[in-house]
mmCIF file of C-alpha atoms in Angstrom:
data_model
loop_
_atom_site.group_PDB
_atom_site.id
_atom_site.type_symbol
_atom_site.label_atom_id
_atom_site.label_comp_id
_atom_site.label_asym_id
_atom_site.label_seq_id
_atom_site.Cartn_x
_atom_site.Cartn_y
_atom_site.Cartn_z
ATOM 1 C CA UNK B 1 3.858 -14.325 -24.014
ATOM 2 C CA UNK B 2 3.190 -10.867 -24.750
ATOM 3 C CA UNK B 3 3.626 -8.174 -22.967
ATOM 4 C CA UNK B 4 -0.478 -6.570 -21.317
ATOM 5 C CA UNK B 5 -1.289 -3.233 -22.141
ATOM 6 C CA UNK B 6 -0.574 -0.547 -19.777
ATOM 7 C CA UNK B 7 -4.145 -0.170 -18.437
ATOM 8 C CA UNK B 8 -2.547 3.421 -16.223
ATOM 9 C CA UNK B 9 -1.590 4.887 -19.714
ATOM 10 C CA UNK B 10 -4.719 3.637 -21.675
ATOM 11 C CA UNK B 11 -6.720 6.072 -18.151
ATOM 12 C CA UNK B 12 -4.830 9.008 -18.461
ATOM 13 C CA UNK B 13 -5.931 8.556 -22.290
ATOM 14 C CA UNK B 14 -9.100 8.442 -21.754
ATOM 15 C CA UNK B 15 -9.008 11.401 -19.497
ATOM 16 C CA UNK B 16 -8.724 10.323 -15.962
ATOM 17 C CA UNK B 17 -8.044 13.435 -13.313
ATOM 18 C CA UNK B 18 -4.428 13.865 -12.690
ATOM 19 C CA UNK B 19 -2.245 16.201 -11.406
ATOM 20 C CA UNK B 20 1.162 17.111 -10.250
ATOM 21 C CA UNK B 21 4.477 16.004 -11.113
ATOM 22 C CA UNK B 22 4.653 15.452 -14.889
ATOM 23 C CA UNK B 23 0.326 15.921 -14.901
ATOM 24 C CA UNK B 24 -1.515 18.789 -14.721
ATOM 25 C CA UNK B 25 -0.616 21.530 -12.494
ATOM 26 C CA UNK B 26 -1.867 21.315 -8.352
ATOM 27 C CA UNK B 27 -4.482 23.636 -7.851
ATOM 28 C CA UNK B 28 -4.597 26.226 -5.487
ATOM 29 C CA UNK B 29 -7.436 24.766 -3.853
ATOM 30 C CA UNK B 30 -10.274 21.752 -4.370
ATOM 31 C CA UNK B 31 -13.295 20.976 -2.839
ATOM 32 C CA UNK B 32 -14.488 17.631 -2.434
ATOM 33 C CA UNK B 33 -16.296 15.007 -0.023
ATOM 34 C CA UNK B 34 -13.749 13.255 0.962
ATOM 35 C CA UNK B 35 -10.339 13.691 1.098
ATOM 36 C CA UNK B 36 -8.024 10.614 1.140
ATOM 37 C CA UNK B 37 -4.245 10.903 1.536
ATOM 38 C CA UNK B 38 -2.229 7.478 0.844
ATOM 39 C CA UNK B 39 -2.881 5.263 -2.651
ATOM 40 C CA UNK B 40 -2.254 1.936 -0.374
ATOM 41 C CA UNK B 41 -4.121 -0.805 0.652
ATOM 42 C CA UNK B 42 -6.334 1.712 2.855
ATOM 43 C CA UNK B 43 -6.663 4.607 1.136
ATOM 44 C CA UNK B 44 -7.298 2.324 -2.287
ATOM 45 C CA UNK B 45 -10.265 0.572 -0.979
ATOM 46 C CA UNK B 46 -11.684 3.361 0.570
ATOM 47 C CA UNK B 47 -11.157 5.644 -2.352
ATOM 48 C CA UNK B 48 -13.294 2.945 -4.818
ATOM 49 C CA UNK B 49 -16.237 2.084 -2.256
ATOM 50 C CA UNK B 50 -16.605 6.063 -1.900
ATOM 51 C CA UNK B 51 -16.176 6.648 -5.612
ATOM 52 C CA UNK B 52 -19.073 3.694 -5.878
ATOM 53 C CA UNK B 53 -21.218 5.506 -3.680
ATOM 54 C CA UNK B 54 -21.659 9.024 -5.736
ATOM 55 C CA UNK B 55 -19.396 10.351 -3.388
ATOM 56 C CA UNK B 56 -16.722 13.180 -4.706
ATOM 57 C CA UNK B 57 -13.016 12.020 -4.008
ATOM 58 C CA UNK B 58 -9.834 13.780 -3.766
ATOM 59 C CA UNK B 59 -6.696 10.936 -3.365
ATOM 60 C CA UNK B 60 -3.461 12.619 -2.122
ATOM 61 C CA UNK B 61 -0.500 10.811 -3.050
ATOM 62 C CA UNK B 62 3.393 12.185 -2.298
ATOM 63 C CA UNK B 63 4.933 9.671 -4.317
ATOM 64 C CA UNK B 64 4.364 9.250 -8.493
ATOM 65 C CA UNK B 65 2.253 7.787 -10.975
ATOM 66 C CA UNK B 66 4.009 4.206 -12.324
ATOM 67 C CA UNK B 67 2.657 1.993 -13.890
ATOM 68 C CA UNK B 68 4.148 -1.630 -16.227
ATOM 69 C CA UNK B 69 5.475 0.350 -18.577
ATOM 70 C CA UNK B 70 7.706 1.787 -16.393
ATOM 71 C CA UNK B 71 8.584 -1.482 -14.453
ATOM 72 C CA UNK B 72 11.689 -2.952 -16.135
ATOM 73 C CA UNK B 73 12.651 -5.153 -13.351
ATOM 74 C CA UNK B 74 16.015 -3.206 -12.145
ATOM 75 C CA UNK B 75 16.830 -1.887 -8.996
ATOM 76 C CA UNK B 76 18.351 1.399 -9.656
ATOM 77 C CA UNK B 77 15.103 2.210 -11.342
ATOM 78 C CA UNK B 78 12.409 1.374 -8.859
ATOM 79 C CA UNK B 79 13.966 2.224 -5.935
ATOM 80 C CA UNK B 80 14.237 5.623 -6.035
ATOM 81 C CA UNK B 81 10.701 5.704 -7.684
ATOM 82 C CA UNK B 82 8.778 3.962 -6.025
ATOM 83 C CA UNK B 83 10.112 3.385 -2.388
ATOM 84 C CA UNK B 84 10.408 5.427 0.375
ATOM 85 C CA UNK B 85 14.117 7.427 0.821
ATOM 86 C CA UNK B 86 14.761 5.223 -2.125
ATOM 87 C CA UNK B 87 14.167 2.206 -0.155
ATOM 88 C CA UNK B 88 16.770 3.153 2.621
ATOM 89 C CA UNK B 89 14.567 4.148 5.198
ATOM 90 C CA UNK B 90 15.487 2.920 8.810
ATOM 91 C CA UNK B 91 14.736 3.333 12.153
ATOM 92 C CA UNK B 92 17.003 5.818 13.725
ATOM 93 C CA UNK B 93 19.723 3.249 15.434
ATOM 94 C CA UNK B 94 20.033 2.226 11.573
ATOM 95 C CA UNK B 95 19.048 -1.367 12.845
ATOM 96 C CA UNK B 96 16.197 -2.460 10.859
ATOM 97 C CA UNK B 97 15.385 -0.968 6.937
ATOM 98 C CA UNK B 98 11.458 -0.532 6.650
ATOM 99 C CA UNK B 99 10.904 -0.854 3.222
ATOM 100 C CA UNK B 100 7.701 0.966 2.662
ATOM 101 C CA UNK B 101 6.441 2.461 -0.874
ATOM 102 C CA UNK B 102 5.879 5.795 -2.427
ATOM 103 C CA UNK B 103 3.770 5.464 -5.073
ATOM 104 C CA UNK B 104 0.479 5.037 -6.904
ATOM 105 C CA UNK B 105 -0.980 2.017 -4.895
ATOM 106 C CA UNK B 106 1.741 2.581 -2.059
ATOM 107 C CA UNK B 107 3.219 -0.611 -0.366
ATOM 108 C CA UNK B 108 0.753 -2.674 -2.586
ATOM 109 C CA UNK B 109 2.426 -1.701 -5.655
ATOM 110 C CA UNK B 110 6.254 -3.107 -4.241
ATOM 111 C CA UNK B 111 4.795 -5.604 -2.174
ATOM 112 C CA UNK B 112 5.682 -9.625 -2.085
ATOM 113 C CA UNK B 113 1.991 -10.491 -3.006
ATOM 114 C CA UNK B 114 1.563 -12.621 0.565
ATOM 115 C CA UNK B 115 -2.211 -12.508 1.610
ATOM 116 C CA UNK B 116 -3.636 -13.265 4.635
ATOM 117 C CA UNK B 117 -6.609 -12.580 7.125
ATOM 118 C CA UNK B 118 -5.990 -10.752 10.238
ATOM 119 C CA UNK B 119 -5.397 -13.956 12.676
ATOM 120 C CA UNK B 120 -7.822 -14.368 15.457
ATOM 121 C CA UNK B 121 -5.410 -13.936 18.005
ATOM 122 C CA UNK B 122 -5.204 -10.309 17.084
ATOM 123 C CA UNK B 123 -8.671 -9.754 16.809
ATOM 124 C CA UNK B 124 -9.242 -11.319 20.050
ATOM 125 C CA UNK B 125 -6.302 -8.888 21.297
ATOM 126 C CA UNK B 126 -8.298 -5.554 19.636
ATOM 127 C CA UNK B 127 -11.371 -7.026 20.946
ATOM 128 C CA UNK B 128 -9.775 -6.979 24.843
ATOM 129 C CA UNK B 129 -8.068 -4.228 24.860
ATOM 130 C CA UNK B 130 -9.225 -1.848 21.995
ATOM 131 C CA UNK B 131 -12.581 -2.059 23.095
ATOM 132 C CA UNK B 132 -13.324 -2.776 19.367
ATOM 133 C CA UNK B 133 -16.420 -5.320 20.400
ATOM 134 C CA UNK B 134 -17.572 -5.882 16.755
ATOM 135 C CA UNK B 135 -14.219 -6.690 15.254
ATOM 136 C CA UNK B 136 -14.793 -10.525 15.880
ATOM 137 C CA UNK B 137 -13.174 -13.075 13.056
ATOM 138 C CA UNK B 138 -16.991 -14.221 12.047
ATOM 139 C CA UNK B 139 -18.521 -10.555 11.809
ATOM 140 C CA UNK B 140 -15.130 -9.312 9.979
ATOM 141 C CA UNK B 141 -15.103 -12.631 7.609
ATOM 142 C CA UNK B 142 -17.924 -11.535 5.015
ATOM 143 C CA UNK B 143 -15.072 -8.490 4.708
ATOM 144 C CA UNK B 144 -12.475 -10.601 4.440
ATOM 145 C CA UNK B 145 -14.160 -12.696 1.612
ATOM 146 C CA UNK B 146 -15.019 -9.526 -0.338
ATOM 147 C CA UNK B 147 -11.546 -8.626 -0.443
ATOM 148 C CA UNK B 148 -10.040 -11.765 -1.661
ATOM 149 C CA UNK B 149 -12.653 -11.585 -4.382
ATOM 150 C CA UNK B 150 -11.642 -8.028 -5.794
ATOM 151 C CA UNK B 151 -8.174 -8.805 -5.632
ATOM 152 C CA UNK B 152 -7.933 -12.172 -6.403
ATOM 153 C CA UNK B 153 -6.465 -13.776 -3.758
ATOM 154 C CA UNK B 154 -5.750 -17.215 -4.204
ATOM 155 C CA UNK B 155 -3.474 -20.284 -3.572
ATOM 156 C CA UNK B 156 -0.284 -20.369 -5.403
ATOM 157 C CA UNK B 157 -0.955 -21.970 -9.136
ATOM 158 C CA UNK B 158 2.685 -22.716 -9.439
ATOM 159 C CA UNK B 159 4.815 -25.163 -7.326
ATOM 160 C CA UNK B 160 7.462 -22.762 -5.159
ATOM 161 C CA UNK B 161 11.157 -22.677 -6.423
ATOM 162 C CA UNK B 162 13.474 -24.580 -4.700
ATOM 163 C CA UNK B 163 14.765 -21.724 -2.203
ATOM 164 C CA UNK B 164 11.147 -21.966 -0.916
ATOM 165 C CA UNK B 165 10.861 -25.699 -1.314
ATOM 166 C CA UNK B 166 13.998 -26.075 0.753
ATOM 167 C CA UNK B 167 12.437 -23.905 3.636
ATOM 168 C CA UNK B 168 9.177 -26.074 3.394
ATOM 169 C CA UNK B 169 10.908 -29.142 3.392
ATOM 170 C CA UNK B 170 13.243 -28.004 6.554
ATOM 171 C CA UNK B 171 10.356 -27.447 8.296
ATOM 172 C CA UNK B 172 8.469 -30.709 7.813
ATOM 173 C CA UNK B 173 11.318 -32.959 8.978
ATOM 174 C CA UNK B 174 11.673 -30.416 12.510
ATOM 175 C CA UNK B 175 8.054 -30.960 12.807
ATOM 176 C CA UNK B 176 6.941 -27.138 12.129
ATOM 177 C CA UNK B 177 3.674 -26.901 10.242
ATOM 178 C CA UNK B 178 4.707 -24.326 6.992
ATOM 179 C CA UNK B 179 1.581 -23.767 4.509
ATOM 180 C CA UNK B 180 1.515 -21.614 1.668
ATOM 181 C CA UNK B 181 0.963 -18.148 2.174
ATOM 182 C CA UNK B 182 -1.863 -16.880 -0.415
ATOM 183 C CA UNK B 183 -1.528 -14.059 -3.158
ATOM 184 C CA UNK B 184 -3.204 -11.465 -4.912
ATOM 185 C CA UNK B 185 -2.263 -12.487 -8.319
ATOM 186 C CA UNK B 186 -3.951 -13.093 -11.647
ATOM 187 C CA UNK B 187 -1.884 -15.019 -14.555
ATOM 188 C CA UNK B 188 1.307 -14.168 -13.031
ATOM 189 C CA UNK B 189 4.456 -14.890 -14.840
ATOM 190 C CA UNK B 190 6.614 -16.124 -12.243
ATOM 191 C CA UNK B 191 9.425 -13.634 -12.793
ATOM 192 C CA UNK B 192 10.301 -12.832 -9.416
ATOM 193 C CA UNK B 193 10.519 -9.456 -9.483
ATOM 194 C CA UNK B 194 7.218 -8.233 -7.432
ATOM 195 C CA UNK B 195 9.437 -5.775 -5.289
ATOM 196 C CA UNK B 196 10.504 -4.015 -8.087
ATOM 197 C CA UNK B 197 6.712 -2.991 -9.747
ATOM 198 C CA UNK B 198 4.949 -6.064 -11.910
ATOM 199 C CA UNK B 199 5.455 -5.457 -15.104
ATOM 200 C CA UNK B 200 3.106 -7.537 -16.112
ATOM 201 C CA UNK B 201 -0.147 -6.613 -14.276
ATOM 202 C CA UNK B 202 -0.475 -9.930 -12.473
ATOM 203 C CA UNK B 203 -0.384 -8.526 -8.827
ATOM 204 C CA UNK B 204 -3.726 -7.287 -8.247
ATOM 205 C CA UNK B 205 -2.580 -4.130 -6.429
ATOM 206 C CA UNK B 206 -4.051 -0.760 -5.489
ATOM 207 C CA UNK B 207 -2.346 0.316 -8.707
ATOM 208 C CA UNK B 208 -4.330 -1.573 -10.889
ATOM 209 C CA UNK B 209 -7.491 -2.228 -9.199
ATOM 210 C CA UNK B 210 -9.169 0.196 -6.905
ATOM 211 C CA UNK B 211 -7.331 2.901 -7.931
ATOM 212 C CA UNK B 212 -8.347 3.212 -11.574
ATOM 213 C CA UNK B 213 -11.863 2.027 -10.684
ATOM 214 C CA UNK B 214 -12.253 5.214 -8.551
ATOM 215 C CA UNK B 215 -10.644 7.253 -11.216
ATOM 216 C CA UNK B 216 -13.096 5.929 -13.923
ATOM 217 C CA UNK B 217 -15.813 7.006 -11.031
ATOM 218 C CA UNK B 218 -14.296 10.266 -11.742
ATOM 219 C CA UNK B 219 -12.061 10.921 -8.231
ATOM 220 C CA UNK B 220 -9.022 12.955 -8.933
ATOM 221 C CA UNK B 221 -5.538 11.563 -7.631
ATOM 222 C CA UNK B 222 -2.844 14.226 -6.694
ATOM 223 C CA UNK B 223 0.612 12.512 -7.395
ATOM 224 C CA UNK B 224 3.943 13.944 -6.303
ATOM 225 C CA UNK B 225 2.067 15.767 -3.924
ATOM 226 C CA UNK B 226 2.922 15.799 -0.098
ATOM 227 C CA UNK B 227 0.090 15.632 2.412
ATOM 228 C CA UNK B 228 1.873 18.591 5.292
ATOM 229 C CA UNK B 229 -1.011 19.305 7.936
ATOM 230 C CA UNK B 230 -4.378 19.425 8.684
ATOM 231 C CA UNK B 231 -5.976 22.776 9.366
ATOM 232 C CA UNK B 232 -7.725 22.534 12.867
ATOM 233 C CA UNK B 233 -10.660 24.407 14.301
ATOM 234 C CA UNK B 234 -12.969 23.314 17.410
ATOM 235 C CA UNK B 235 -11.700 20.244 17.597
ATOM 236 C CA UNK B 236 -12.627 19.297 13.660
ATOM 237 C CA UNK B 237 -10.550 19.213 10.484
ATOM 238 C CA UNK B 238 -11.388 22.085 8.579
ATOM 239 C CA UNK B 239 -8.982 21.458 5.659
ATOM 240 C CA UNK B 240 -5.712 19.703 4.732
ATOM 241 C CA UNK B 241 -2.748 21.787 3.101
ATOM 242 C CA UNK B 242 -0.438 20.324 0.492
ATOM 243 C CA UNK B 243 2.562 21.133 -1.290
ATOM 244 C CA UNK B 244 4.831 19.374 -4.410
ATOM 245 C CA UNK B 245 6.551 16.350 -2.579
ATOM 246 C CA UNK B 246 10.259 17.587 -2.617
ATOM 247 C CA UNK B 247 9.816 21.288 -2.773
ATOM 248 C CA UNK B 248 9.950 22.471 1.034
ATOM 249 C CA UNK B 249 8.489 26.190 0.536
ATOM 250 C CA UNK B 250 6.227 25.588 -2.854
ATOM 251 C CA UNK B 251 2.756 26.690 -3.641
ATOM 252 C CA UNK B 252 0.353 25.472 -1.298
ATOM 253 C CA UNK B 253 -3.061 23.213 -2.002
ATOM 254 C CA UNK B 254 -5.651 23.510 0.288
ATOM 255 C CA UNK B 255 -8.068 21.034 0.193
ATOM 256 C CA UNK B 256 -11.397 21.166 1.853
ATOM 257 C CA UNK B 257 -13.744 18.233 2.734
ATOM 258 C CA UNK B 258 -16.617 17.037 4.692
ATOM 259 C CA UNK B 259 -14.474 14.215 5.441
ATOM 260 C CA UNK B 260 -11.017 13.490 5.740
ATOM 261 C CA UNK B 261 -9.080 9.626 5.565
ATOM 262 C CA UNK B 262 -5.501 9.609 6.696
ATOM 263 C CA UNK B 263 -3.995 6.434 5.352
ATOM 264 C CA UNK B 264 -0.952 7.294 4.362
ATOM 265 C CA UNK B 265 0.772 4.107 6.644
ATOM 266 C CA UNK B 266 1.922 3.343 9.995
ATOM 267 C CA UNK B 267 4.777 5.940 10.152
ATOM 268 C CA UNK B 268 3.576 8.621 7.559
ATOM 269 C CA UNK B 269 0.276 8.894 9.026
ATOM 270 C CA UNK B 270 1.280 9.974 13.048
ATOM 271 C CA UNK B 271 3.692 12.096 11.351
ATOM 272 C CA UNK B 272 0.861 13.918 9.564
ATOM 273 C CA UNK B 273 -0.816 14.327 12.720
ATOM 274 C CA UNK B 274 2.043 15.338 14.514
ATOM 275 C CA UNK B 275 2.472 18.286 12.079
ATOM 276 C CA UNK B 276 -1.086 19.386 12.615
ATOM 277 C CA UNK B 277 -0.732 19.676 16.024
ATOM 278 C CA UNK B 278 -3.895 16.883 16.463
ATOM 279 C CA UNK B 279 -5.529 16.240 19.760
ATOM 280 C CA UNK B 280 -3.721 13.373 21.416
ATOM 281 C CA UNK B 281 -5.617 11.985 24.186
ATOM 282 C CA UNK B 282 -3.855 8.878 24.908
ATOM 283 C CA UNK B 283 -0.362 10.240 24.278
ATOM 284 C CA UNK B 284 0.053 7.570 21.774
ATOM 285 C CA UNK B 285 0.448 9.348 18.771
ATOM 286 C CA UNK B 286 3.759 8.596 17.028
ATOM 287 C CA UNK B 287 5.493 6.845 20.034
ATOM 288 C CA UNK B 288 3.790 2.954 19.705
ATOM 289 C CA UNK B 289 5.105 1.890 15.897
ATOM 290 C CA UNK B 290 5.517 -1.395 15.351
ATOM 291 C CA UNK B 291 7.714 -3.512 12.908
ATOM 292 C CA UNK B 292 7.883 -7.105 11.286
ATOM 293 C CA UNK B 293 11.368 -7.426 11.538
ATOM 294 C CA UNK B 294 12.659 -10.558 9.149
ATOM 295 C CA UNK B 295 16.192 -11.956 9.014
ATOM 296 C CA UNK B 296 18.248 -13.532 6.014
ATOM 297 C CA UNK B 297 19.913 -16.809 6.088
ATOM 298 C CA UNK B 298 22.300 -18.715 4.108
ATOM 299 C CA UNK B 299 23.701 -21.793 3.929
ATOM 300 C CA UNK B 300 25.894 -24.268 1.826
ATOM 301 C CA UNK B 301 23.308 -26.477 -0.170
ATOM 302 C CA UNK B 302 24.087 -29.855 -1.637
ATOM 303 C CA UNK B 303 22.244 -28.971 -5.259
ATOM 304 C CA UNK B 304 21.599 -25.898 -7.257
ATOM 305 C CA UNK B 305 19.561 -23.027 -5.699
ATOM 306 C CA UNK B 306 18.876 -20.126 -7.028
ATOM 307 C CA UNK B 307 17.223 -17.564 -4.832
ATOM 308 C CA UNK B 308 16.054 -15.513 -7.237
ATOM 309 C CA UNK B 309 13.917 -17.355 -9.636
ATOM 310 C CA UNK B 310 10.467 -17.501 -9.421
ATOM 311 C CA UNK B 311 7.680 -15.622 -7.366
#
């Protein structure tokens, strides 16, 4: 099979609105609608139904612009590019790594392709104590659907390899019901390699989805560029400052909106907020983070298995 064209470098081509690192300079100061700062799964979506509506878009993004080209399936190379503290970030008894992204399309981009709904349980949880009353599975489920259509979430097309098989299998004779997990994929290759960027285009992330639809809509996406504070008056953000990612002390962007979306993740976010000094009236803010913790295991198998082939 031959390689897809690199739909990022075909944008920039035809003229999509870039800047900082290797892109056009940051300027000093933009106006805009909205303001957006995270490339993820939020700030992605957001970013293209906004774009869709006429709206003027501003996407701030602290880590760089990647795309398959760039993806060569090694470690040493997409760590430090596209993963946050070059994929060593932990929580501070060094305990748990939290492998988060830093790039174009954010965790998407790095991400294991699994799919699924928010489970009722949760919802029912929000519901009860969130007093988020129209967050229900059936009014949130037209929502759901339109999101597995844009990113084409599906049921795996290709039986699992055997380090999966063997967990599936495990599981049935114990009696524990194990289904496949769904994925955002289109003509994947199998490779194996999602945490390291697809290099193929297969994974329908933020990076090659919602992203470039919003930049074909005309929004303009700050790379390299760190999101520092929001500048507060009368209780309302009046404008967010940001500088090169890296360069403590560099020229400053301010960047004023009518609206502001902080999606920049579950730990960059409060810490964004944090800086800014935001109202807190819950005391919540920063101190109620919490993790998915997974553990490896490894055992002596009768046959052949090799972890590492196939998604």
């Amino acid at each position: 099979m031959s390689k897809p064209t690199d739909p990022i470098a075909e944008g920039l081509r035809r003229g999509w609105k870039v800047a900082g690192g290797a892109h056009a300079s940051l300027p000093s100061k933009l106006v805009c609608d909205v303001a957006i700062v995270g490339s993820g799964a939020g700030g992605g979506i957001t970013a293209e139904l906004l774009a869709k509506a006429g709206l003027n878009v501003v996407i701030v993004e602290e880590g760089p612009l990647k795309s398959s080209g760039d993806f060569r399936q090694l470690e040493s190379d997409a760590y430090p590019a596209l993963y946050q503290e070059s994929a060593a970030r932990k929580t501070r008894d060094k305990a748990i790594n939290i492998l988060q992204g830093r790039c174009v399309g954010g965790s998407t981009t790095v991400n294991w392709t699994s799919s699924f709904r928010t489970p009722v349980a949760t919802l029912d949880h929000w519901r009860r104590h969130f007093a988020l009353a129209d967050f229900g599975n059936d009014a949130l489920a037209p929502y759901f659907e339109q999101a597995e259509r844009r990113l084409s979430i599906g049921p795996w097309l290709t039986p699992p390899n055997e380090n999966n098989d063997l967990l599936r299998r495990g599981a049935a004779r114990l009696g524990i019901a194990a289904a496949s997990i769904q994925r955002n994929v289109k003509g994947c290759w199998n490779l194996g390699s999602c945490g390291l960027g697809c290099p193929t285009n297969a994974k329908q992330s933020m990076l090659v989805t919602t992203i470039p639809a919003a930049l074909e809509r005309g929004a303009i996406l700050l790379v390299q560029t760190r999101a520092e504070r929001f500048e507060l008056a009368n209780g309302r953000v009046q404008s967010l400052l940001c500088t090169p990612a890296g360069q403590a002390g560099g020229p400053t962007t301010r960047i004023v909106a009518r609206h502001f979306v902080l999606a920049g993740g579950a730990i960059n976010s409060p810490a964004v907020l944090l800086r800014s000094q935001a109202p807190d009236p819950h005391g919540r803010l920063g101190v109620r983070t919490f993790l998915h913790p997974v553990v490896l295991s490894a055992a002596q198998m009768a046959g052949k298995v090799e972890g590492w082939q196939g998604a």
